Short mmCIF file of C-alpha atoms and ligand atoms in Angstrom, two decimals:
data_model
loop_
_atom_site.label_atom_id
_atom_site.label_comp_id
_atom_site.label_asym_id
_atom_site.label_seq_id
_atom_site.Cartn_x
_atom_site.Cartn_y
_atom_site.Cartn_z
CA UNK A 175 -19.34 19.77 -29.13
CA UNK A 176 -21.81 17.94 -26.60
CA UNK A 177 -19.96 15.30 -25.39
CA UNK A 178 -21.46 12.37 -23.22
CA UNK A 179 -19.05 10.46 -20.32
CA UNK A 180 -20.45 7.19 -19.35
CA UNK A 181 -19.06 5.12 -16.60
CA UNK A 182 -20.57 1.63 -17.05
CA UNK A 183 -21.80 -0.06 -13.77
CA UNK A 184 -19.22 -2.63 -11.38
CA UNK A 185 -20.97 -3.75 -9.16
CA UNK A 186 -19.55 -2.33 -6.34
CA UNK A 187 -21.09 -1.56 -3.36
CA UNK A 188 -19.38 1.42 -2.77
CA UNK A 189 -19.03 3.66 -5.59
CA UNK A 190 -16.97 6.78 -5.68
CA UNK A 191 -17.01 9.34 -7.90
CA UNK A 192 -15.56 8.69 -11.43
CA UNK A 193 -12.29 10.67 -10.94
CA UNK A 194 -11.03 10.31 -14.46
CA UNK A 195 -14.08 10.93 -15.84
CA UNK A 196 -14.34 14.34 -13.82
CA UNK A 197 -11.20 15.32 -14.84
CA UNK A 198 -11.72 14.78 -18.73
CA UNK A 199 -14.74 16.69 -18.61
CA UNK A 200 -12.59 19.52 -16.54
CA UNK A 201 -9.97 19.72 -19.43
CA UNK A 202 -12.95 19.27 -22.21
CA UNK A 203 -14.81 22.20 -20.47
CA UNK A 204 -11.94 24.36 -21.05
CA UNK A 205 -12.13 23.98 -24.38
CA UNK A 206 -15.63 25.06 -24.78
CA UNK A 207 -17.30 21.37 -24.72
CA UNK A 208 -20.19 20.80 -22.86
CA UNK A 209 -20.08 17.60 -21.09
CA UNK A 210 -22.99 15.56 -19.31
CA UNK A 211 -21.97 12.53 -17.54
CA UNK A 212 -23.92 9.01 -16.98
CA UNK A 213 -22.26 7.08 -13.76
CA UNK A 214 -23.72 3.50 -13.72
CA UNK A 215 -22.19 2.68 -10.40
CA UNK A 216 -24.98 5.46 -9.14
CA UNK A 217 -28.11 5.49 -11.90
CA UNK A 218 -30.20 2.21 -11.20
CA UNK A 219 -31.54 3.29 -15.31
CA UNK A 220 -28.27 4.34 -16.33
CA UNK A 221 -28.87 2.68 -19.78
CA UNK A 222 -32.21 5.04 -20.71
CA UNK A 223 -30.65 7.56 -19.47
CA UNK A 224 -27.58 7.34 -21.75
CA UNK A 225 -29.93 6.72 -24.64
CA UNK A 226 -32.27 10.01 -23.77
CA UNK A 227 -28.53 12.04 -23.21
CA UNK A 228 -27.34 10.53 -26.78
CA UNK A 229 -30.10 12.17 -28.50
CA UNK A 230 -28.61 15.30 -28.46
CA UNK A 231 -24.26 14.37 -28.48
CA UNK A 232 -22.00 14.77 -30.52
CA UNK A 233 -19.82 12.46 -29.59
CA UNK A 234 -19.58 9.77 -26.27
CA UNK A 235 -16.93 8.21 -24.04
CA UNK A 236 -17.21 5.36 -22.10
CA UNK A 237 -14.45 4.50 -19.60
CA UNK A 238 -13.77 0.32 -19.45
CA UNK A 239 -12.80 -1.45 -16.33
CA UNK A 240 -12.37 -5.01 -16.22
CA UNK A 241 -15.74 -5.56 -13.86
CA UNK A 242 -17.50 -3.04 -16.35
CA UNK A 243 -16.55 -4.69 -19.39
CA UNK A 244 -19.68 -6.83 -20.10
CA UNK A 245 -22.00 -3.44 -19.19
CA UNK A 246 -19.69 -1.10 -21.56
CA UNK A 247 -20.23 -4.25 -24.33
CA UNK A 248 -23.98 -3.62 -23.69
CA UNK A 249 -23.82 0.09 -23.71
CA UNK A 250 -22.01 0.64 -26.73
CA UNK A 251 -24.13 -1.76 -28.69
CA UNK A 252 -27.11 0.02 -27.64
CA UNK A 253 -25.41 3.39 -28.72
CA UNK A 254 -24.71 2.40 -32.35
CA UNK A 255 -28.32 1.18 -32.89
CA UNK A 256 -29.72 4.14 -31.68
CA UNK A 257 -26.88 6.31 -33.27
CA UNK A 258 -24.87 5.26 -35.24
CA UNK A 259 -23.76 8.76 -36.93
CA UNK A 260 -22.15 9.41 -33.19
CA UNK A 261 -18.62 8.24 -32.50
CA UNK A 262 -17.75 6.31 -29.40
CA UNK A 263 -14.29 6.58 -27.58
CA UNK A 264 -13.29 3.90 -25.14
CA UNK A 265 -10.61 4.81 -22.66
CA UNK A 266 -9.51 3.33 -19.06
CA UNK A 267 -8.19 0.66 -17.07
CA UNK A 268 -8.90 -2.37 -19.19
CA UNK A 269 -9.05 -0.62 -22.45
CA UNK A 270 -5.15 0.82 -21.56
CA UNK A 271 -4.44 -2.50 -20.51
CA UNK A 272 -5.81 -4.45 -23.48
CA UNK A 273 -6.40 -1.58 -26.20
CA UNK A 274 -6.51 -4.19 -29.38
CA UNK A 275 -9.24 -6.61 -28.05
CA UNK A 276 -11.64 -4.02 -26.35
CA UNK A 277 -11.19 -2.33 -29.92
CA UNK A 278 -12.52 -5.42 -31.60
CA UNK A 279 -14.73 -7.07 -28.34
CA UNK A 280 -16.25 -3.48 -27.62
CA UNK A 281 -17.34 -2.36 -31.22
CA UNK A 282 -16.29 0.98 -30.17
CA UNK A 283 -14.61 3.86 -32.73
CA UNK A 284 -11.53 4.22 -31.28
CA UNK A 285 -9.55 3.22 -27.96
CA UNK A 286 -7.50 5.83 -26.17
CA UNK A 287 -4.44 4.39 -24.36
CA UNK A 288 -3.54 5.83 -21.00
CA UNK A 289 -4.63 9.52 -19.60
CA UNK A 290 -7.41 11.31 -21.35
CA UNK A 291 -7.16 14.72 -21.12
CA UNK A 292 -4.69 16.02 -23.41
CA UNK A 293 -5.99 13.08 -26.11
CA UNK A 294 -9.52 14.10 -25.65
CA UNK A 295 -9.01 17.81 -26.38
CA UNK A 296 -7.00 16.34 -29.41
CA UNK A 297 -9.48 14.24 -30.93
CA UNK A 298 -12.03 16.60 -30.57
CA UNK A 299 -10.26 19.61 -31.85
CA UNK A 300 -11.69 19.49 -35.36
CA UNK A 301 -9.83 16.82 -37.24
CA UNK A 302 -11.75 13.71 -38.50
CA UNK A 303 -11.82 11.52 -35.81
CA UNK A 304 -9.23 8.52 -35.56
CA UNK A 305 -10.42 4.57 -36.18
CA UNK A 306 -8.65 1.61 -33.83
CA UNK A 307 -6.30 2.50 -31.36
CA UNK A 308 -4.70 5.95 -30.74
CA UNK A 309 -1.28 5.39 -28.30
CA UNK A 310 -0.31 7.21 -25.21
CA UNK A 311 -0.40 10.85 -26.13
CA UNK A 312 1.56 13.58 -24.77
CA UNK A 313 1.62 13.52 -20.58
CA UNK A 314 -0.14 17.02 -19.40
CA UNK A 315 1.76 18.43 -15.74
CA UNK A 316 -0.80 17.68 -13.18
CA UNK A 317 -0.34 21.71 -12.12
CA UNK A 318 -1.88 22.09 -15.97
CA UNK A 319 -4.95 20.10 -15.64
CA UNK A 320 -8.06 22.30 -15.13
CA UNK A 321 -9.40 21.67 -12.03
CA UNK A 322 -11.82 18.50 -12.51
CA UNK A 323 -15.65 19.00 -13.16
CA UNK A 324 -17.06 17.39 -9.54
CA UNK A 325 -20.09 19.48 -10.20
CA UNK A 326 -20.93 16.78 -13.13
CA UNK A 327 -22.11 14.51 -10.16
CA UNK A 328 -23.89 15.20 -6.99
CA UNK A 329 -21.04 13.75 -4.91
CA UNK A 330 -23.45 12.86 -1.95
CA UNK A 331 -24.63 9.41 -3.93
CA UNK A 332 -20.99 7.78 -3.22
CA UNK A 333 -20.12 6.09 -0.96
CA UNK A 334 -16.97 5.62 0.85
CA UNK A 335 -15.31 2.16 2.71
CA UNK A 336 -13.39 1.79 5.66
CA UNK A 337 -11.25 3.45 6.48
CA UNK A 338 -12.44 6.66 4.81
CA UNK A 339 -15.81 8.27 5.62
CA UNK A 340 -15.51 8.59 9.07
CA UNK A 341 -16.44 12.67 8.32
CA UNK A 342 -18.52 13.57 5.56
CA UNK A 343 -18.82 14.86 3.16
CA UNK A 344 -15.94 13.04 1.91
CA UNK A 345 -14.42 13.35 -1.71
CA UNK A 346 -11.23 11.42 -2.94
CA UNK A 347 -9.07 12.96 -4.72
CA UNK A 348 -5.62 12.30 -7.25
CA UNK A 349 -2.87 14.59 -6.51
CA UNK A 350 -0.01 12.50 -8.52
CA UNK A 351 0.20 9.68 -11.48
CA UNK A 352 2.40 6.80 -11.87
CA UNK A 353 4.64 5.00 -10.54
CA UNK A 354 7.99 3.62 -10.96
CA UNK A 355 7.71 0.29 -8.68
CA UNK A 356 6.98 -2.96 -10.23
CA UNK A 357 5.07 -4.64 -7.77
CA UNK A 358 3.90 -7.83 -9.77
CA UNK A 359 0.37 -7.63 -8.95
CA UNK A 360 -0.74 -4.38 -10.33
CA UNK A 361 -1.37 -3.20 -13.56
CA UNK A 362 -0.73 0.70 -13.63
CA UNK A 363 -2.33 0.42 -17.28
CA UNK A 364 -3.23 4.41 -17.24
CA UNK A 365 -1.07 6.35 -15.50
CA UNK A 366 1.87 4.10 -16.26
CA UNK A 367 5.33 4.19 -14.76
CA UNK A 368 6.25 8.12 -15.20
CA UNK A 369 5.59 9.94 -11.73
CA UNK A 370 4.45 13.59 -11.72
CA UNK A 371 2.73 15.54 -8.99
CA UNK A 372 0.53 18.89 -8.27
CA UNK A 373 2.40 21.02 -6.15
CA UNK A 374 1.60 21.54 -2.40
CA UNK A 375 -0.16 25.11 -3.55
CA UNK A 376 -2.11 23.41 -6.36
CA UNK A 377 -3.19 20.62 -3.78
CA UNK A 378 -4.30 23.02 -1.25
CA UNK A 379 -6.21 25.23 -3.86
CA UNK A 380 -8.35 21.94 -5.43
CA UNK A 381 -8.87 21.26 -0.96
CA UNK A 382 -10.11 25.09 -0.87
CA UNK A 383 -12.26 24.68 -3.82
CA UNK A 384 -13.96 21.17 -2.23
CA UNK A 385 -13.92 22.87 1.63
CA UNK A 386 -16.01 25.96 -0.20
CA UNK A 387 -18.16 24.32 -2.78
CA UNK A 388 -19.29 20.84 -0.81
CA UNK A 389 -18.37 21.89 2.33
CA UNK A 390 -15.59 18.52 2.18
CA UNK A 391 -14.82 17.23 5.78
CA UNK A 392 -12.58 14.70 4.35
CA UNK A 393 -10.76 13.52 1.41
CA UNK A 394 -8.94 10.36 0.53
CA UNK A 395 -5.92 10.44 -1.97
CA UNK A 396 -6.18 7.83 -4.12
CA UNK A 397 -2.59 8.36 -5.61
CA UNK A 398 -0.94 5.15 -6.59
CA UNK A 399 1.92 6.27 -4.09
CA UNK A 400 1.00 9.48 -2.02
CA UNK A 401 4.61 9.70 -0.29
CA UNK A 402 7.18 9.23 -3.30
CA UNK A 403 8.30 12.72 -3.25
CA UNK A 404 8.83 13.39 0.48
CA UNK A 405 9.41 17.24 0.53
CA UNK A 406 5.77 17.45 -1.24
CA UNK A 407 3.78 15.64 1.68
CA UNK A 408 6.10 17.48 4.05
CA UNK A 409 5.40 21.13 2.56
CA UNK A 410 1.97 19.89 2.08
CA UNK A 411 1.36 18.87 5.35
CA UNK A 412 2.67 22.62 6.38
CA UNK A 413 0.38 24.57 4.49
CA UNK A 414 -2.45 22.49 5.81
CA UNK A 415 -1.85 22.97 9.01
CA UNK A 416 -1.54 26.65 8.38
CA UNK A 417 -4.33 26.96 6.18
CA UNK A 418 -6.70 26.10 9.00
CA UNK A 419 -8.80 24.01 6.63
CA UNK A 420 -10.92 21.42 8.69
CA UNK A 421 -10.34 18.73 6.75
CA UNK A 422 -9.35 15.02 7.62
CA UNK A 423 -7.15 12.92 4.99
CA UNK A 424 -5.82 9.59 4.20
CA UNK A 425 -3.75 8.66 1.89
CA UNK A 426 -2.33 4.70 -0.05
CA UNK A 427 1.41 4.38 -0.51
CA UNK A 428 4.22 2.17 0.72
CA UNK A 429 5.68 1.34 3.23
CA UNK A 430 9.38 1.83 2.80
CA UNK A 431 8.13 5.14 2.23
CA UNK A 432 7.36 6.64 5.34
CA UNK A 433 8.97 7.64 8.23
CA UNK A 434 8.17 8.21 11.87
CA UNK A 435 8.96 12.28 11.27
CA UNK A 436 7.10 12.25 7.57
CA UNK A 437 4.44 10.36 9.83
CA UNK A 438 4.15 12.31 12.39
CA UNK A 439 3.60 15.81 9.95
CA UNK A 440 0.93 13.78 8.00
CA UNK A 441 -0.94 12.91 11.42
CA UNK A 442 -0.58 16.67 12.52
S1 SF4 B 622 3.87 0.66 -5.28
FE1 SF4 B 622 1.63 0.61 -5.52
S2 SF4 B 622 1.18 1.70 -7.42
FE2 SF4 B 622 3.37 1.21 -7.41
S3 SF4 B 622 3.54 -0.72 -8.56
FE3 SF4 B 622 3.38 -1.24 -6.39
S4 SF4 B 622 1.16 -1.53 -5.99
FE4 SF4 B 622 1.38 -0.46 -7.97
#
């Protein structure tokens, strides 16, 4: 199928590359898809260029986040007057978060709680397509994830904030999901509560890949909490500094989860 990824415009002054997005597309690729992707955080005529892309799909996602909502509105109402044979699939932060009301405030097919991947594949495996809101599906390893599609975007139109971009290029990157804290002010709507991580060799292989292909001089994880499993940023942190890779890194977490040793090996 020809399948069409649209990330609606935020605002934001610095956009990054539409990680989830990428990695959708990875998993759909795998599966013999061909996906073309429309970022709106990059395309000043992201809207035409969605409608000259939707000539020729099959079917189109559109990933929702709470600043993007009004845009995705927009978007999707443009798609069903132009076609309306094509189904549209609404996934992502606000959509996980409130899956019944974008459903009926998006005008969208169907809403797909949570990670994409493994639902994706689903829904476009052959069977008629579901209407309203399809739950969490099934939770794919991260080591079982194809490696995302980064060459759907040219990742030299992002832009990175402080503290990251002191080298570039500079990608980020996701290396674990979830988290089991319940810090009141955040939402976790996608990746939930579950934690699960690459391994250190999958890690460095995706770093290889970037170092190769865009020539990476730094990389941000945007995990929701890079250090929960210790041994992993320790062994990690060992085959970096083996691999010889000349790559700079930061990382989010917490922090009653570092220590000055685990420090000290991440700063290595
Ligand atoms: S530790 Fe971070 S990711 Fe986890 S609940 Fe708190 S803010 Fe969210």
């Amino acid at each position: 199928m020809n399948v069409l990824l649209v990330n609606p415009p935020t605002g934001t002054r610095y956009p990054q590359p539409p990680l989830g997005l990428l990695s959708i597309a990875g998993a759909l690729e795998a599966h013999k898809h061909r996906v073309a992707i429309v970022d709106g955080n990059i395309e000043e005529l992201w809207m035409g260029l969605v409608r000259g892309k939707a000539k020729v799909a099959d079917v189109v996602g559109v990933t929702v986040n709470s600043l993007g909502y009004r845009q995705a509105v927009g978007v999707i109402e443009m798609l069903k007057s132009v076609r309306p044979d094509v189904p549209v699939i609404v996934g992502g932060p606000h959509a996980s978060a409130l899956p019944v009301e974008t459903w009926e405030g998006t005008g969208c097919d169907c809403v797909v709680e949570g990670e994409g991947e493994a639902a994706m594949v689903e829904m476009l495996g052959g069977k008629p397509l579901p209407v309203g809101v399809v739950g969490r599906g099934p939770r794919l390893e991260m080591d079982r994830l194809p490696m995302p599609a980064y060459y759907l975007v040219d990742h030299r139109r992002y832009r990175p904030h402080a503290p990251h971009g002191r080298r570039r290029p500079f990608m980020p990157l996701v290396t674990s999901r979830g988290c089991p804290y319940r810090c009141a002010f955040c939402s976790k709507s996608v990746f939930g509560s579950s934690y699960r991580f690459q391994s250190p060799a999958r890690t460095l292989e995706e770093l290889r890949f970037l170092k190769q292909m865009y020539r990476i001089r730094e990389v941000a994880f945007y995990d929701d909490t890079f250090t929960l499993n210790r041994n992993r940023v320790m062994e990690l942190c060992e085959l970096l500094e083996r691999s010889g890779l000349d790559i700079e890194w930061s990382c989010e977490t917490r922090v009653d989860l570092v220590d000055p040793e685990l420090l000290g090996a991440m700063r290595a």
